[in-house]
mmCIF file of C-alpha atoms in Angstrom:
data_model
loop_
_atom_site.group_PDB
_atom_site.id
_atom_site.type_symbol
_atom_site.label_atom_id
_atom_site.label_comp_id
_atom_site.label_asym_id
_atom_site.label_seq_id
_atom_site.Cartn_x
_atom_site.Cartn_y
_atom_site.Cartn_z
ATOM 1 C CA UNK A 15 87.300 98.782 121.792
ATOM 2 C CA UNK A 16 88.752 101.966 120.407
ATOM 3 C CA UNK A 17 91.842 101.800 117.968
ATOM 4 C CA UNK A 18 94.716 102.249 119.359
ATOM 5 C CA UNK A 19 96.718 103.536 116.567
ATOM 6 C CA UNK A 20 95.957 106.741 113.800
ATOM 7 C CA UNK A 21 97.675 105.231 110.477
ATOM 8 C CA UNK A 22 97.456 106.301 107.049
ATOM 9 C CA UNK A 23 97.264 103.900 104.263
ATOM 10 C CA UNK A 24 98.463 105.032 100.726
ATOM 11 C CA UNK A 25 97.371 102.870 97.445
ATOM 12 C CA UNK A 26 97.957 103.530 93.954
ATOM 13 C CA UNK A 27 94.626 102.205 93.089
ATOM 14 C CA UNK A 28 90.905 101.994 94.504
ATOM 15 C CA UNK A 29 90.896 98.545 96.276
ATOM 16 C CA UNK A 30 87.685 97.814 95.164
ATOM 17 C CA UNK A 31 86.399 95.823 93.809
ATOM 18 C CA UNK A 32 89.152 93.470 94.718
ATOM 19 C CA UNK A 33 89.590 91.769 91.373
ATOM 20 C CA UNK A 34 93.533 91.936 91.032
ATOM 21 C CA UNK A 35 96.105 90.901 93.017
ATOM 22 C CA UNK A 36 97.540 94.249 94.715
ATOM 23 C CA UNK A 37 93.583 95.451 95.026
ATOM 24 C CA UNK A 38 93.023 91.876 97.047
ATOM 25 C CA UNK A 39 95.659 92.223 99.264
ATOM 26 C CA UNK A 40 95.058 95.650 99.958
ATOM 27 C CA UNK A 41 91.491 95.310 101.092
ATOM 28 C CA UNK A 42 92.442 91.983 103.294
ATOM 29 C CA UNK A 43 95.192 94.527 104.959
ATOM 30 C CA UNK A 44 92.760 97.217 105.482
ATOM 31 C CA UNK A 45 90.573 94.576 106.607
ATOM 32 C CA UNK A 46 93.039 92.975 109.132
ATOM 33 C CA UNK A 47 94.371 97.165 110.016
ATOM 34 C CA UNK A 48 91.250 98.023 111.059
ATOM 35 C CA UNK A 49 90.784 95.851 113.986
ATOM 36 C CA UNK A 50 93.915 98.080 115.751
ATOM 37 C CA UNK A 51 94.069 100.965 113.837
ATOM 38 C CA UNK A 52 92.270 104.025 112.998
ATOM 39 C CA UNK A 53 92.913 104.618 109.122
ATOM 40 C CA UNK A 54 92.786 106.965 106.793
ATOM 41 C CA UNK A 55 92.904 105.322 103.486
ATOM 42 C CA UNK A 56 94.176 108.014 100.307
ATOM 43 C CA UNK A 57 93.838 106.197 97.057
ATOM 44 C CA UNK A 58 94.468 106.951 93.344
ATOM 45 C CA UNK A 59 91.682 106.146 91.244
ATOM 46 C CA UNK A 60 91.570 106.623 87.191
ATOM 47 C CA UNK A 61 87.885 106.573 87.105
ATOM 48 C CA UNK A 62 84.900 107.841 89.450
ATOM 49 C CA UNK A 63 84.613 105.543 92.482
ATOM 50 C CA UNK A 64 80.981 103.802 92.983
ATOM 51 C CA UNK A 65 79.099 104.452 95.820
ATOM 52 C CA UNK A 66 78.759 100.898 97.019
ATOM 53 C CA UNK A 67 83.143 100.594 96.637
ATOM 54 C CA UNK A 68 83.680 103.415 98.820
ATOM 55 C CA UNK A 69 80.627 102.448 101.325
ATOM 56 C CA UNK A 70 82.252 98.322 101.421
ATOM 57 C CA UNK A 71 85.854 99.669 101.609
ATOM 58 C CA UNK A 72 85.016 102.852 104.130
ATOM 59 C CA UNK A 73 83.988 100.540 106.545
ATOM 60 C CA UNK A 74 87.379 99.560 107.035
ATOM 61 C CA UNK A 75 88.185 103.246 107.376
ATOM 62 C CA UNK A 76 87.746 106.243 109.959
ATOM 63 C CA UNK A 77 88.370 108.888 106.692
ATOM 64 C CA UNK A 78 88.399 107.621 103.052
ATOM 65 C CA UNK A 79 89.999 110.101 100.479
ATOM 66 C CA UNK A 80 90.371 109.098 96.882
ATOM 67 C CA UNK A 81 92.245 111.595 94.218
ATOM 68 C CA UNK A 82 91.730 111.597 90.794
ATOM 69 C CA UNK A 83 94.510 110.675 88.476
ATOM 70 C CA UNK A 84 94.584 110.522 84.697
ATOM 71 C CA UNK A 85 97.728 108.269 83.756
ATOM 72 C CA UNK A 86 98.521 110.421 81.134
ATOM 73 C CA UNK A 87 99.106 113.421 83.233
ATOM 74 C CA UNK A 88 100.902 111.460 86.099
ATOM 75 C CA UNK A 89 103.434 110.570 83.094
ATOM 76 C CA UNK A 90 103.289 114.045 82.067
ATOM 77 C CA UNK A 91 104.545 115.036 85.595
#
């Protein structure tokens, strides 16, 4: 069945893997998203992502984008 929906989903950090609370409950609403939607997932990360994170969270996702983000320069700005 093809998605009906294009949605972006916006997360201040990688949800994987999902160790913490907000990175758990993002992945389970990717998770659930995905069944109706066609995402696009843009996420901050402070560190490189892995390989295996973005290949177990980018099957939730049509397009997976992740931006690098020092926390000292986001305070900076």
């Amino acid at each position: 069945m093809q998605p009906a929906v294009r949605s972006l989903f916006v997360t201040v950090r990688f949800p994987y893997p999902p160790i913490t609370g907000d990175r758990l409950r993002a992945l389970q609403q990717l998770r659930v998203l995905s069944e109706r939607h066609s995402l696009t997932l843009v996420s901050l990360a402070g560190r490189p992502v892995e390989d295996e994170a973005r290949k177990r969270v980018g099957a939730y996702c049509e397009r997976l984008v992740v931006v690098p983000f020092r926390r000292r320069e986001g305070a900076w700005n």
